[in-house]
PDB file of C-alpha atoms in Angstrom:
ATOM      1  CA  UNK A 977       3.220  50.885  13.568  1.00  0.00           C
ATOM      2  CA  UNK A 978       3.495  47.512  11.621  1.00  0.00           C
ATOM      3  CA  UNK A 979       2.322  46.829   8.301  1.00  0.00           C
ATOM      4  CA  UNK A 980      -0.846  44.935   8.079  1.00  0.00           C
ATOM      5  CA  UNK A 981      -0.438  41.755   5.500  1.00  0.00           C
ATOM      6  CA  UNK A 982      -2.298  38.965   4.340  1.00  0.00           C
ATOM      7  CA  UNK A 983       0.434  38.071   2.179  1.00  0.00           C
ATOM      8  CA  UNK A 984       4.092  38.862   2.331  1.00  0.00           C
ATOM      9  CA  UNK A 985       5.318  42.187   0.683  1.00  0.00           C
ATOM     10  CA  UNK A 986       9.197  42.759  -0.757  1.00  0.00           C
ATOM     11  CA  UNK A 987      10.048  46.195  -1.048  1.00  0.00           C
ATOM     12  CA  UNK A 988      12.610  46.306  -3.707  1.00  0.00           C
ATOM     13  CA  UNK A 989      15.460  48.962  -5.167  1.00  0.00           C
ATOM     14  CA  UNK A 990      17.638  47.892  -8.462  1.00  0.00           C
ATOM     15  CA  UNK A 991      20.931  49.817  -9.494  1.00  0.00           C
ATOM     16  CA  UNK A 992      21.133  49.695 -13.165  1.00  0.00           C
ATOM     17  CA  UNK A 993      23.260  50.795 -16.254  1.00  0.00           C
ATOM     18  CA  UNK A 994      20.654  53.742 -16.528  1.00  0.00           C
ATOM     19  CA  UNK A 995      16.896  54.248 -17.160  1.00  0.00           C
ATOM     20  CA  UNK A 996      15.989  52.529 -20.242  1.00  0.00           C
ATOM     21  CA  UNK A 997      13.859  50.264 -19.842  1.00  0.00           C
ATOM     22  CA  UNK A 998      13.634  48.493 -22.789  1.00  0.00           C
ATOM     23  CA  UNK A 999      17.232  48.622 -22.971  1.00  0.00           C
ATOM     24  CA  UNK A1000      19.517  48.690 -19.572  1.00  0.00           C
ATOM     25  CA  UNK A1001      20.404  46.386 -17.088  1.00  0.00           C
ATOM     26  CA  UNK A1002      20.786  45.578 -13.667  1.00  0.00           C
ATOM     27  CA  UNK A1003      23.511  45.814 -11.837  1.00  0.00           C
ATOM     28  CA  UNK A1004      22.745  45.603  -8.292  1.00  0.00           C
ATOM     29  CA  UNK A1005      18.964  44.184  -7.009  1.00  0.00           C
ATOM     30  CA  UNK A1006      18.061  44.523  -2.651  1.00  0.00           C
ATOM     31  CA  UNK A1007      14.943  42.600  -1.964  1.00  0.00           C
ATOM     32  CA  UNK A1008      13.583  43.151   1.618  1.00  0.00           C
ATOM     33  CA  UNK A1009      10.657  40.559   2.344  1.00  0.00           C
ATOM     34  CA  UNK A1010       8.010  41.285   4.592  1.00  0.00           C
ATOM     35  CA  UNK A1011       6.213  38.324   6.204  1.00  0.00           C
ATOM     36  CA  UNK A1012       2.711  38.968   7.830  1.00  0.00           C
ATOM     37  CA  UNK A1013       4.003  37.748  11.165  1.00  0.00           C
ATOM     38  CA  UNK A1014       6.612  40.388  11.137  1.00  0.00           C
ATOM     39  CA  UNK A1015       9.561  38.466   9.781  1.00  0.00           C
ATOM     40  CA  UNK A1016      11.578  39.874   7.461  1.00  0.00           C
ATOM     41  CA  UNK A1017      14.418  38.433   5.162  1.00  0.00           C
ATOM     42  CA  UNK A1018      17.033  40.642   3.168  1.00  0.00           C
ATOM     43  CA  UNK A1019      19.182  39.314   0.350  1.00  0.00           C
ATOM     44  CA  UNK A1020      21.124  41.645  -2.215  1.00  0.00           C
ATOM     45  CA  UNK A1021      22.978  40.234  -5.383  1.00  0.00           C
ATOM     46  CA  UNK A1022      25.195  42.069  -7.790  1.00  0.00           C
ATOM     47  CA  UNK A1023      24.308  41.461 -10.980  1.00  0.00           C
ATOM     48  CA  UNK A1024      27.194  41.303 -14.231  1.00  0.00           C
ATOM     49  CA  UNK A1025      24.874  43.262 -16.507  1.00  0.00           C
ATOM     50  CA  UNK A1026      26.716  41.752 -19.710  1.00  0.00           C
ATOM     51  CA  UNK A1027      26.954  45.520 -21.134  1.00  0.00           C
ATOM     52  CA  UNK A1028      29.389  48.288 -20.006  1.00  0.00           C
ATOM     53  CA  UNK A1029      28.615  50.584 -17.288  1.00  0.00           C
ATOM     54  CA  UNK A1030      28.846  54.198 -18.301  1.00  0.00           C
ATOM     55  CA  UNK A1031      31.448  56.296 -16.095  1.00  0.00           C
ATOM     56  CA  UNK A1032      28.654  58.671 -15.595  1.00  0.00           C
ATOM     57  CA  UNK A1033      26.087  56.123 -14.203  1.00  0.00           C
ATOM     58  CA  UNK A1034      29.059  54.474 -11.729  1.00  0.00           C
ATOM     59  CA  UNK A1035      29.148  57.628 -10.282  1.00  0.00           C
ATOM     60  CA  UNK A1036      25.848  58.146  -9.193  1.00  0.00           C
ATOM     61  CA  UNK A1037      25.625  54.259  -7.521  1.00  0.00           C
ATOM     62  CA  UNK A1038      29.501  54.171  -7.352  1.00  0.00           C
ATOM     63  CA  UNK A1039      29.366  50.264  -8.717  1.00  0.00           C
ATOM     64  CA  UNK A1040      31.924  50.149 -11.761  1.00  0.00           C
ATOM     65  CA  UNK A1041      32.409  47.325 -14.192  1.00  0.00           C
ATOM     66  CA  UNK A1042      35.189  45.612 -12.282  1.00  0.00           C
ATOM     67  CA  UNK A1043      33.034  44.870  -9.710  1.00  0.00           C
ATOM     68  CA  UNK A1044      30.633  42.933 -11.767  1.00  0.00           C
ATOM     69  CA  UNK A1045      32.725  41.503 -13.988  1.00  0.00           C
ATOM     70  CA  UNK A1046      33.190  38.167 -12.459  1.00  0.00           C
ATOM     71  CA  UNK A1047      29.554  38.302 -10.325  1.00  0.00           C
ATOM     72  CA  UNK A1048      26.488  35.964 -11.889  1.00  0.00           C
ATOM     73  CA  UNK A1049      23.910  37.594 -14.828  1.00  0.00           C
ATOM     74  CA  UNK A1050      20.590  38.358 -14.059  1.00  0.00           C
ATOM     75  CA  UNK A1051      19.534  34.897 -16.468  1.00  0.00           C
ATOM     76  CA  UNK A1052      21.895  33.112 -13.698  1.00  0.00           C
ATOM     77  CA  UNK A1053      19.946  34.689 -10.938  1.00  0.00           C
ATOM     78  CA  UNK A1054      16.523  34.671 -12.176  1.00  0.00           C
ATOM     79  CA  UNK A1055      14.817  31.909 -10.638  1.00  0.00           C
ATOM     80  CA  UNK A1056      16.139  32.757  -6.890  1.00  0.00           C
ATOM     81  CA  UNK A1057      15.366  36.173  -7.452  1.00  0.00           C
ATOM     82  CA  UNK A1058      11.506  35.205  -8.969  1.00  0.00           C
ATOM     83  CA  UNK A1059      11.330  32.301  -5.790  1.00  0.00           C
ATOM     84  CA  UNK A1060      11.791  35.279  -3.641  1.00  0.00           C
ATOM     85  CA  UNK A1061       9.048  37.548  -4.853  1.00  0.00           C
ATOM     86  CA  UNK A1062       6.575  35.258  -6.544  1.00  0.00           C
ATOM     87  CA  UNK A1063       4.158  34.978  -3.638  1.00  0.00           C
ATOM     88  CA  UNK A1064       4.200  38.446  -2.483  1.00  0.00           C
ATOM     89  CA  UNK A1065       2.890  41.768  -3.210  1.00  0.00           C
ATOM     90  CA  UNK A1066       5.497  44.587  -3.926  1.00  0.00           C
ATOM     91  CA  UNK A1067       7.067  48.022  -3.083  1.00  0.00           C
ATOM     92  CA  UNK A1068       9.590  50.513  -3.780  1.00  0.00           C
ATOM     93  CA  UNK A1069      10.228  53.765  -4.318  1.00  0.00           C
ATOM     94  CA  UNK A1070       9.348  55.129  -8.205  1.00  0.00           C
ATOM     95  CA  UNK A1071       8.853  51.674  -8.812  1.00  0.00           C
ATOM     96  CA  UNK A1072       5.800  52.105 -10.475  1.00  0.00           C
ATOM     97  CA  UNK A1073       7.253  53.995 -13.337  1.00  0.00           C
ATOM     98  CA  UNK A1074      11.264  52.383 -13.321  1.00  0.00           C
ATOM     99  CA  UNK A1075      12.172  49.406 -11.362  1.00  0.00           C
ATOM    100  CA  UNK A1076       8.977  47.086 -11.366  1.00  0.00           C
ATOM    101  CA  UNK A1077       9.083  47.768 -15.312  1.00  0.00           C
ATOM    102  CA  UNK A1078      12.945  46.669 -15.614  1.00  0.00           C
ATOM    103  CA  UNK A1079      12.501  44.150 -13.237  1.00  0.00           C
ATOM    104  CA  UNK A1080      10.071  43.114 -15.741  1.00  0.00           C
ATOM    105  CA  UNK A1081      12.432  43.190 -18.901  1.00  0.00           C
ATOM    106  CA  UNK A1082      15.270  40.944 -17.280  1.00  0.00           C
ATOM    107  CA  UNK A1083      12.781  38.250 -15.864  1.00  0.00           C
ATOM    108  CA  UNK A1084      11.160  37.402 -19.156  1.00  0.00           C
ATOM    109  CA  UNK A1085      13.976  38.106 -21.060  1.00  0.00           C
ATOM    110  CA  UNK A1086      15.519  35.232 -19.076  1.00  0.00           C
ATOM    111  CA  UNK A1087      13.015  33.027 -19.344  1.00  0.00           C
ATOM    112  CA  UNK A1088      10.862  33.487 -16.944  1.00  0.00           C
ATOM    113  CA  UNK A1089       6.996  34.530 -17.350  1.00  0.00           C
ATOM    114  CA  UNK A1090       6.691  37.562 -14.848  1.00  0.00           C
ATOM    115  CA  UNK A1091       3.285  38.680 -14.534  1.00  0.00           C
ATOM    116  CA  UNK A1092       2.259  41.196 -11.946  1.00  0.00           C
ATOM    117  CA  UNK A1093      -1.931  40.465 -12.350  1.00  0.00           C
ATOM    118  CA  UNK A1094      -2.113  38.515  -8.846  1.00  0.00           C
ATOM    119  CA  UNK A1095       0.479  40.992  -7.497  1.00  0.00           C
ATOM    120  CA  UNK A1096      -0.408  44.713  -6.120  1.00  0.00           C
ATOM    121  CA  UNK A1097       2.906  46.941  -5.937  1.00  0.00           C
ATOM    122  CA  UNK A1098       2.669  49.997  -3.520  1.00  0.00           C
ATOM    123  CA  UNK A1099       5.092  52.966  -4.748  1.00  0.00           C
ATOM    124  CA  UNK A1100       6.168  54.595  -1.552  1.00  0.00           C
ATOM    125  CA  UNK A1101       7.488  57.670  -4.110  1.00  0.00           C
ATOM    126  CA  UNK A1102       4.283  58.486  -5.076  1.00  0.00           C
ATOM    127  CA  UNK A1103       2.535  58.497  -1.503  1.00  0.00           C
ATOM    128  CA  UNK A1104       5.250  60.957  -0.538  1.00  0.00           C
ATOM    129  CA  UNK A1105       4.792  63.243  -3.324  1.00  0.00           C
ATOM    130  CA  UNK A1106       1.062  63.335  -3.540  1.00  0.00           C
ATOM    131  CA  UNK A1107       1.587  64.484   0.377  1.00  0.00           C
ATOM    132  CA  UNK A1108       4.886  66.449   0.234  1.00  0.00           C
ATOM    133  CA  UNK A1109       6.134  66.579  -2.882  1.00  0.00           C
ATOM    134  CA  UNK A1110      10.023  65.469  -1.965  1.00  0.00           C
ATOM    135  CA  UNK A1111      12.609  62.767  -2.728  1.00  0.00           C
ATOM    136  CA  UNK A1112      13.963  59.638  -0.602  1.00  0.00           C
ATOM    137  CA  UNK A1113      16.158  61.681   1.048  1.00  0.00           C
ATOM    138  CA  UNK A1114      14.023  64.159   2.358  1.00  0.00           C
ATOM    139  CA  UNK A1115      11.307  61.582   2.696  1.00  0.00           C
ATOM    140  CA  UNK A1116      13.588  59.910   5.134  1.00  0.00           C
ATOM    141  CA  UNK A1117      14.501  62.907   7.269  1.00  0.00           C
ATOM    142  CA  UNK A1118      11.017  64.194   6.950  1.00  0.00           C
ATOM    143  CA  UNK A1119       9.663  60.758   8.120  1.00  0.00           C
ATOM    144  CA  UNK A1120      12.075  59.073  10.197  1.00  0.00           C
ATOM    145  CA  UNK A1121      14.086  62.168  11.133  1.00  0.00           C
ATOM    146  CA  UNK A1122      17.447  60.434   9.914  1.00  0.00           C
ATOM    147  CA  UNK A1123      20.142  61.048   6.980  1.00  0.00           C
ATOM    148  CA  UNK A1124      20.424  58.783   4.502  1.00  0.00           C
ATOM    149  CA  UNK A1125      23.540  57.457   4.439  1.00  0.00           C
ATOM    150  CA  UNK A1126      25.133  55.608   1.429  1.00  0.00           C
ATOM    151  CA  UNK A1127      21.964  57.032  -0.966  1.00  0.00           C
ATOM    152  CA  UNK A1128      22.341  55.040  -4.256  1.00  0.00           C
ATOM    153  CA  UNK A1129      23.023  51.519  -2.400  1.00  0.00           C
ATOM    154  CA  UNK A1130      20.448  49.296  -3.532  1.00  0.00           C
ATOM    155  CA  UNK A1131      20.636  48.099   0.051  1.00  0.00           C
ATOM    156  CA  UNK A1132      20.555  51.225   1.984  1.00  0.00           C
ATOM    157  CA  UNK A1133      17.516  52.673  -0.530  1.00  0.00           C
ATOM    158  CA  UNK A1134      15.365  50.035   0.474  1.00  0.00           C
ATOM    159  CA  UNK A1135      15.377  49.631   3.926  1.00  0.00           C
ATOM    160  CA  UNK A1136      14.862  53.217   3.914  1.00  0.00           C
ATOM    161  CA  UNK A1137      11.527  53.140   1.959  1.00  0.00           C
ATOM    162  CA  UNK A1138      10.417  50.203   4.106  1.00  0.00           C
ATOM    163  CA  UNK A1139      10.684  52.746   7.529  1.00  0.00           C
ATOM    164  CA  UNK A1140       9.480  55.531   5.460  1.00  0.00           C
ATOM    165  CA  UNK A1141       6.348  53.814   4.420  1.00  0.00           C
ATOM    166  CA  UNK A1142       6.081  52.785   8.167  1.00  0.00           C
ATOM    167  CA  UNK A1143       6.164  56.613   9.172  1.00  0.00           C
ATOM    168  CA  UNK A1144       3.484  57.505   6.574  1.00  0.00           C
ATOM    169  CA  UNK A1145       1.164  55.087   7.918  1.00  0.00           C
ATOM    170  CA  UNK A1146       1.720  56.763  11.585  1.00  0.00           C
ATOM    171  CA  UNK A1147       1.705  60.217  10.014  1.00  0.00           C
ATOM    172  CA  UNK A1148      -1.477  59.970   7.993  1.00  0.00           C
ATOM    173  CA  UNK A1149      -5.117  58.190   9.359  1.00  0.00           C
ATOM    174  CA  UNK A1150      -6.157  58.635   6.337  1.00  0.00           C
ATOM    175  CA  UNK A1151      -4.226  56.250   4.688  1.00  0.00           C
ATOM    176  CA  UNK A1152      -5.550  52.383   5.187  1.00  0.00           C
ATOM    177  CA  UNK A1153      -2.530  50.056   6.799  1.00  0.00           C
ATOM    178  CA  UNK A1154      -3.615  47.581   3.863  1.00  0.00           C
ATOM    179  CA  UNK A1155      -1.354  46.867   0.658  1.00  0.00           C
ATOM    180  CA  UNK A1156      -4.217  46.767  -2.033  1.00  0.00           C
ATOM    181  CA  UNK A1157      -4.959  50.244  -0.871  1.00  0.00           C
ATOM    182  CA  UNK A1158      -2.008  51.325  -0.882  1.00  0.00           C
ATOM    183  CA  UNK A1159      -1.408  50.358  -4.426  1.00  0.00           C
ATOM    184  CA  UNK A1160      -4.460  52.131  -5.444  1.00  0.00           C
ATOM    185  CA  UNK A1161      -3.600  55.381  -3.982  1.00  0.00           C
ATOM    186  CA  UNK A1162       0.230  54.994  -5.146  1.00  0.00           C
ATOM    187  CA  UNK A1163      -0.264  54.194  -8.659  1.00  0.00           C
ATOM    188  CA  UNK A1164      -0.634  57.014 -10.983  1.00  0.00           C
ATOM    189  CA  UNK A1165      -2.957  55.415 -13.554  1.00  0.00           C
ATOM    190  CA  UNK A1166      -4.377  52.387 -14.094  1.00  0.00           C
ATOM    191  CA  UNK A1167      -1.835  50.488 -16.363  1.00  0.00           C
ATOM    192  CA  UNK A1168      -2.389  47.703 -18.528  1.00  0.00           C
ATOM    193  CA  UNK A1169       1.244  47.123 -19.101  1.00  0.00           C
ATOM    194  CA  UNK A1170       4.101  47.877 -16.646  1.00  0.00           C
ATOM    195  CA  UNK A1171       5.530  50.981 -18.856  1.00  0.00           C
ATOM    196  CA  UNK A1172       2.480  52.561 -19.285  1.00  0.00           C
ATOM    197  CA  UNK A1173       1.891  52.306 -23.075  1.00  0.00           C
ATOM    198  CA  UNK A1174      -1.455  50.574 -22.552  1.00  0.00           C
ATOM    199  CA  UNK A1175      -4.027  51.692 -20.005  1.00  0.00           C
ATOM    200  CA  UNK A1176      -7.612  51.131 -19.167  1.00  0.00           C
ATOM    201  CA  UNK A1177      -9.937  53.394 -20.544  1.00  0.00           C
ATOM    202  CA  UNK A1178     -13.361  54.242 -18.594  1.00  0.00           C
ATOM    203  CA  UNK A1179     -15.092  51.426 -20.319  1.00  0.00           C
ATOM    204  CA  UNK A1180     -12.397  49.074 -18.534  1.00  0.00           C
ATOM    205  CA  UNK A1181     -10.565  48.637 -22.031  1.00  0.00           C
ATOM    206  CA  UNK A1182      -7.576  48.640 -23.125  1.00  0.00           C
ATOM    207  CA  UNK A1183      -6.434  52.137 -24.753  1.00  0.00           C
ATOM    208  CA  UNK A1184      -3.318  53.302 -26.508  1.00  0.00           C
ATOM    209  CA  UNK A1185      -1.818  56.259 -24.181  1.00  0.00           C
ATOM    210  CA  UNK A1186       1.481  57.059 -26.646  1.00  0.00           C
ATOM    211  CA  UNK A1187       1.507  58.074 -30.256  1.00  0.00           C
ATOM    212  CA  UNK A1188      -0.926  58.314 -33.093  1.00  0.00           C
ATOM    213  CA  UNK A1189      -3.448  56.561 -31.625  1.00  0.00           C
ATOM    214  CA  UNK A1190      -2.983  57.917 -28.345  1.00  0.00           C
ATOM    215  CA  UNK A1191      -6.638  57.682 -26.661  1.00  0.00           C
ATOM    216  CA  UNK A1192      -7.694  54.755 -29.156  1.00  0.00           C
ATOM    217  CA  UNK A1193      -9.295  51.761 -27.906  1.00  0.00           C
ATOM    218  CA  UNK A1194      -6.432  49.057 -28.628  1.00  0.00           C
ATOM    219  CA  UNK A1195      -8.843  46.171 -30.211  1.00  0.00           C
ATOM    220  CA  UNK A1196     -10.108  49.112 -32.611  1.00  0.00           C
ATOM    221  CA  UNK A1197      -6.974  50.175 -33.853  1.00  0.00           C
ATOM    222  CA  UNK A1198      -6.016  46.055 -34.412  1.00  0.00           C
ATOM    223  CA  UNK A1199      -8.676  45.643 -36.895  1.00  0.00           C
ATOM    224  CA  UNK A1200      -8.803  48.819 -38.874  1.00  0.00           C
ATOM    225  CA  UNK A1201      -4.712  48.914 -38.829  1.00  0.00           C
ATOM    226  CA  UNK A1202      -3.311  45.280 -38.441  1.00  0.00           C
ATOM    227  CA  UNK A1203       0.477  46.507 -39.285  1.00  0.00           C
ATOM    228  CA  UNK A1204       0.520  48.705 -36.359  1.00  0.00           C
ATOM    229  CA  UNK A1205       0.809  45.440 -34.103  1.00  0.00           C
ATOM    230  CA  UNK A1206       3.517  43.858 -35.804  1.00  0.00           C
ATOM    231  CA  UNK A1207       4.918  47.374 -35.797  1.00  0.00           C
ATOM    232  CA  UNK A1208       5.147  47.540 -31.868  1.00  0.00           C
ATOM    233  CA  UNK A1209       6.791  43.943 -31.870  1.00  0.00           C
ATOM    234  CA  UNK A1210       9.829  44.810 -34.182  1.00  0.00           C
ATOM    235  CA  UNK A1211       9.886  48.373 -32.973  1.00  0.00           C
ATOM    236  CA  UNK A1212      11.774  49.422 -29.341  1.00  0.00           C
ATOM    237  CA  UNK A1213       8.815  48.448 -26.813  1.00  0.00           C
ATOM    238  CA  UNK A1214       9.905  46.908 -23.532  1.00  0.00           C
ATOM    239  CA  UNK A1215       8.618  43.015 -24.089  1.00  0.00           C
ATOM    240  CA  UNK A1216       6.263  43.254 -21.216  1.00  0.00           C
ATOM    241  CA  UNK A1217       4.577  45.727 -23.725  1.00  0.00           C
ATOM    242  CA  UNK A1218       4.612  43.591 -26.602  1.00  0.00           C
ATOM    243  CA  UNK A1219       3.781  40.635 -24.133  1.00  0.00           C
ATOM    244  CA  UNK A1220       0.183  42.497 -22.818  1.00  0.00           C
ATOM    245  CA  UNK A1221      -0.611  43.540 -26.953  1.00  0.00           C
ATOM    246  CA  UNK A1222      -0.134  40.345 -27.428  1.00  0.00           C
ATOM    247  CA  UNK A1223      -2.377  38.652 -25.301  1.00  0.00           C
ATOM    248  CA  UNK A1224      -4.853  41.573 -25.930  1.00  0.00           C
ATOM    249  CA  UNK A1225      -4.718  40.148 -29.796  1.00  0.00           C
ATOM    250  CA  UNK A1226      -5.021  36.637 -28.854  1.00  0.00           C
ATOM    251  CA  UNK A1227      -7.866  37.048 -26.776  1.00  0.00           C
ATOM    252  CA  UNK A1228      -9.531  38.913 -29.224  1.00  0.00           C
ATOM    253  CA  UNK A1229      -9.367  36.234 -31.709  1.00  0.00           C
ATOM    254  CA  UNK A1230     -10.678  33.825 -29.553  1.00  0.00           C
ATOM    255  CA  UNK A1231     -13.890  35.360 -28.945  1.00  0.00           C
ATOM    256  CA  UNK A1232     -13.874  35.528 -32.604  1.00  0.00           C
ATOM    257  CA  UNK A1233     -13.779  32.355 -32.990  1.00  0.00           C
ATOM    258  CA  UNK A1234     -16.838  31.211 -30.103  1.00  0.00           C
TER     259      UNK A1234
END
């Protein structure tokens, strides 16, 4: 089965320092792009994350700090990177919840103003658990009936969670060859921001889903508490976060203002 596209899709996999998001790096980024014609172009970069691997990290993805000591920073690599995946849709595996967010954190803290509104992302993890509860490994036998060899290359991670999404399609009618759908029945809830700090709410408004005013309606908590927003922009947030309240803010004040 191929992959039905009205617009090209890059399954992507990062290797990173580890799984902060607000606060790690990449180290090693695959992008496989999908055209709807069937074409397909691969490129993977290693990435100097300009912070210290830990020992424990290099040897889960076995990429250790002499190897990306004299390759380009992420801010070096930005703009190819965004070129690459600016016109397309995208998918991974837990990218949802890790490696859409970080990608997120090293584009605009380089500069450049990633937003993911025009953009579905299909999380190929998600499918698999909500219909067998497993990881990429097992998805990969289970789906393609092969061992996944060199598990933790960025490389090797996503070309196997471009077949296994294949194999789902074959393996289940009832799920729609189309990305949008896809995305709907991947995602887990409906996000404002990447992280999942901010969500939609059944009024389609923004809510808090963390902390204190967990359940809150964000524009209500703004007015009666103005400190808690400059509290989430000095505080740890991922700036995609703080990038979303922000806007949130501004376009409450300029309906204010009509």
């Amino acid at each position: 089965m191929e992959l039905k596209l009205t617009r090209p899709i890059c399954f992507f996999d990062l290797e990173t320092t580890g799984t902060n998001v607000a606060k790690d790096r990449i180290v090693e980024i695959a992008i496989l792009k999908i055209f709807p014609n069937g074409n397909k172009e691969s490129k993977t970069w290693l990435v100097n994350p300009e912070m210290p691997i830990p020992d424990e990290v290099t040897a889960i993805h076995g990429i250790s700090n002499q190897q990306v000591a004299n390759e380009p920073t992420f801010k070096e690599l930005s703009k190819e990177i965004y070129t690459m995946i600016k016109d397309s849709d995208l998918g991974g595996f837990n990218s949802d919840r890790f490696d859409i967010p970080l990608l997120a954190e090293e584009m605009l803290r380089a500069g450049v103003d990633f937003d993911m509104k025009k953009m579905a992302s299909v999380d190929v993890q998600t499918i698999f658990h909500k219909m067998e509860k497993r990881t990429l490994g097992a998805a990969y036998k289970f789906y393609c009936d092969k061992e996944l060899k060199d598990a933790h290359s960025a490389q090797a991670d996503t070309n196997a969670t471009y077949e296994v999404l294949l194999s789902q399609l074959d393996r289940y009618p009832e799920l729609e060859n189309d990305v949008k759908k896809l995305a709907e029945f991947s995602s887990h809830k409906r996000t404002v921001d990447f992280a999942g700090f901010i969500v939609w709410d059944e009024d389609d408004e923004e809510m808090f889903a963390f902390g204190k005013h967990k359940g809150k309606k964000v524009n209500d908590v703004l007015e009666k508490e103005p400190g808690y927003f400059s509290w989430i922009l000095n505080a740890d947030f991922p700036l995609y976060t703080k990038k979303v309240l922000t806007q949130i803010k501004l376009n409450k004040l300029n309906t204010k203002q009509r």
